[in-house]
């Protein structure tokens, strides 16, 4: 009789845990990357830029704000304020984190283009081939406006 109670408790715990995991996986909603219209931005061509050509550009910031909210906020938080599970992208603007803005741009673009896979686990999918270079740099232009002290 006692073994039956233990089995039920274990089975109940497993069902609860699996239900919780399923609930968390659906909590992000639709994670299909959303298209970003970059028609209003100067087109950058085939070669990948090493530094953000849209830095400080009001239109790029507007496009990047929308693109960030559609494609990044579900993991990195609204207004780039992370809840702790993913990097706080406001740190891209922190001089204590990066030697200079070029290093920050390079880290950002490498991570967005190629994603992050650690020990076979996908922590961030690659966006190269999904988002254009223009969309990626517009998101970076938006992130330039987000500071840690906000």
Short mmCIF file of C-alpha atoms in Angstrom, two decimals:
data_model
loop_
_atom_site.label_atom_id
_atom_site.label_comp_id
_atom_site.label_asym_id
_atom_site.label_seq_id
_atom_site.Cartn_x
_atom_site.Cartn_y
_atom_site.Cartn_z
CA UNK A 1 0.00 0.00 0.00
CA UNK A 2 2.82 2.40 0.90
CA UNK A 3 4.56 1.73 -2.46
CA UNK A 4 1.35 2.68 -4.26
CA UNK A 5 1.25 6.01 -2.40
CA UNK A 6 4.88 6.71 -3.23
CA UNK A 7 4.28 5.85 -6.89
CA UNK A 8 1.27 8.15 -7.02
CA UNK A 9 3.24 10.97 -5.41
CA UNK A 10 6.11 10.51 -7.87
CA UNK A 11 3.74 10.24 -10.83
CA UNK A 12 1.86 13.32 -9.64
CA UNK A 13 5.12 15.25 -9.34
CA UNK A 14 6.22 14.20 -12.82
CA UNK A 15 2.87 15.21 -14.34
CA UNK A 16 3.01 18.56 -12.53
CA UNK A 17 6.59 19.19 -13.68
CA UNK A 18 5.82 18.29 -17.30
CA UNK A 19 2.72 20.47 -17.23
CA UNK A 20 4.76 23.35 -15.86
CA UNK A 21 7.40 22.89 -18.55
CA UNK A 22 4.75 22.81 -21.28
CA UNK A 23 3.18 25.93 -19.83
CA UNK A 24 6.52 27.73 -19.80
CA UNK A 25 7.30 26.72 -23.37
CA UNK A 26 4.02 28.27 -24.55
CA UNK A 27 4.46 31.37 -22.39
CA UNK A 28 6.57 33.05 -25.06
CA UNK A 29 3.78 32.67 -27.60
CA UNK A 30 4.64 32.58 -31.27
CA UNK A 31 8.42 32.57 -31.57
CA UNK A 32 8.46 32.62 -35.36
CA UNK A 33 10.74 35.47 -36.44
CA UNK A 34 8.77 38.41 -37.75
CA UNK A 35 9.63 40.21 -40.97
CA UNK A 36 11.18 43.65 -40.61
CA UNK A 37 10.46 46.29 -43.25
CA UNK A 38 13.69 48.20 -43.84
CA UNK A 39 12.57 49.97 -47.04
CA UNK A 40 12.99 53.38 -45.39
CA UNK A 41 16.66 52.73 -44.54
CA UNK A 42 19.70 53.03 -46.81
CA UNK A 43 20.46 49.55 -48.12
CA UNK A 44 23.87 48.20 -47.07
CA UNK A 45 24.69 45.77 -49.84
CA UNK A 46 26.14 42.28 -49.64
CA UNK A 47 29.20 42.81 -47.44
CA UNK A 48 28.63 42.64 -43.68
CA UNK A 49 29.55 45.86 -41.87
CA UNK A 50 31.75 45.69 -38.78
CA UNK A 51 30.35 48.85 -37.24
CA UNK A 52 26.78 50.09 -37.04
CA UNK A 53 26.17 52.40 -40.02
CA UNK A 54 22.83 53.51 -38.55
CA UNK A 55 24.08 54.70 -35.15
CA UNK A 56 22.06 57.74 -34.09
CA UNK A 57 19.78 57.61 -37.15
CA UNK A 58 16.21 58.40 -36.01
CA UNK A 59 14.55 56.29 -38.71
CA UNK A 60 16.80 53.30 -37.98
CA UNK A 61 16.01 53.64 -34.27
CA UNK A 62 12.27 53.66 -35.07
CA UNK A 63 12.59 50.57 -37.28
CA UNK A 64 14.86 48.90 -34.72
CA UNK A 65 12.45 49.57 -31.86
CA UNK A 66 9.66 47.80 -33.74
CA UNK A 67 11.95 44.96 -34.90
CA UNK A 68 13.28 44.45 -31.37
CA UNK A 69 9.78 44.24 -29.90
CA UNK A 70 8.71 41.73 -32.55
CA UNK A 71 11.78 39.50 -32.50
CA UNK A 72 13.83 40.03 -29.34
CA UNK A 73 11.69 41.27 -26.45
CA UNK A 74 10.09 37.89 -25.72
CA UNK A 75 13.48 36.65 -24.51
CA UNK A 76 15.49 39.80 -23.75
CA UNK A 77 12.66 41.78 -22.14
CA UNK A 78 10.68 44.87 -22.99
CA UNK A 79 12.90 47.90 -23.57
CA UNK A 80 15.90 45.51 -23.39
CA UNK A 81 15.51 45.06 -19.63
CA UNK A 82 16.23 41.39 -19.08
CA UNK A 83 14.51 39.37 -16.41
CA UNK A 84 17.78 37.56 -15.73
CA UNK A 85 17.46 34.54 -18.02
CA UNK A 86 19.13 36.20 -21.00
CA UNK A 87 21.79 38.89 -21.33
CA UNK A 88 20.72 42.41 -20.44
CA UNK A 89 21.28 44.09 -23.79
CA UNK A 90 21.62 47.51 -22.20
CA UNK A 91 25.12 46.31 -21.21
CA UNK A 92 26.11 46.70 -24.86
CA UNK A 93 26.46 50.40 -23.96
CA UNK A 94 28.42 49.85 -20.75
CA UNK A 95 32.11 50.87 -21.03
CA UNK A 96 32.89 48.42 -18.21
CA UNK A 97 31.69 45.54 -20.42
CA UNK A 98 33.36 46.40 -23.75
CA UNK A 99 36.59 48.13 -24.67
CA UNK A 100 34.79 50.32 -27.21
CA UNK A 101 31.64 50.54 -29.28
CA UNK A 102 33.24 48.60 -32.15
CA UNK A 103 33.85 45.60 -29.86
CA UNK A 104 30.25 45.86 -28.67
CA UNK A 105 28.98 46.01 -32.27
CA UNK A 106 31.05 42.96 -33.21
CA UNK A 107 29.76 40.92 -30.24
CA UNK A 108 26.17 41.91 -31.05
CA UNK A 109 26.39 41.09 -34.75
CA UNK A 110 28.20 37.77 -34.19
CA UNK A 111 25.60 36.67 -31.66
CA UNK A 112 22.61 37.76 -33.77
CA UNK A 113 23.96 36.26 -36.98
CA UNK A 114 25.20 32.95 -35.56
CA UNK A 115 23.16 32.52 -32.39
CA UNK A 116 24.40 30.84 -29.23
CA UNK A 117 24.70 27.09 -28.84
CA UNK A 118 26.36 25.85 -25.66
CA UNK A 119 26.86 22.12 -25.04
CA UNK A 120 24.37 21.37 -27.81
CA UNK A 121 21.66 23.57 -26.29
CA UNK A 122 20.30 26.43 -28.38
CA UNK A 123 20.22 29.50 -26.16
CA UNK A 124 19.62 31.83 -29.08
CA UNK A 125 18.84 30.84 -32.66
CA UNK A 126 20.87 32.28 -35.52
CA UNK A 127 19.09 35.07 -37.39
CA UNK A 128 21.36 35.27 -40.45
CA UNK A 129 19.22 34.45 -43.45
CA UNK A 130 16.08 35.38 -41.48
CA UNK A 131 16.71 39.05 -40.68
CA UNK A 132 18.57 41.29 -43.09
CA UNK A 133 21.75 43.13 -42.17
CA UNK A 134 19.71 46.33 -42.25
CA UNK A 135 17.22 44.92 -39.70
CA UNK A 136 20.01 43.71 -37.40
CA UNK A 137 21.80 47.07 -37.43
CA UNK A 138 18.49 48.90 -36.91
CA UNK A 139 17.91 46.78 -33.79
CA UNK A 140 21.43 47.68 -32.65
CA UNK A 141 20.67 51.38 -33.28
CA UNK A 142 17.62 51.03 -31.03
CA UNK A 143 19.68 49.25 -28.35
CA UNK A 144 22.13 52.17 -28.40
CA UNK A 145 19.31 54.25 -26.91
CA UNK A 146 18.83 51.89 -23.95
CA UNK A 147 21.09 52.60 -20.98
CA UNK A 148 21.71 50.61 -17.80
CA UNK A 149 20.72 53.46 -15.49
CA UNK A 150 17.13 53.53 -16.81
#
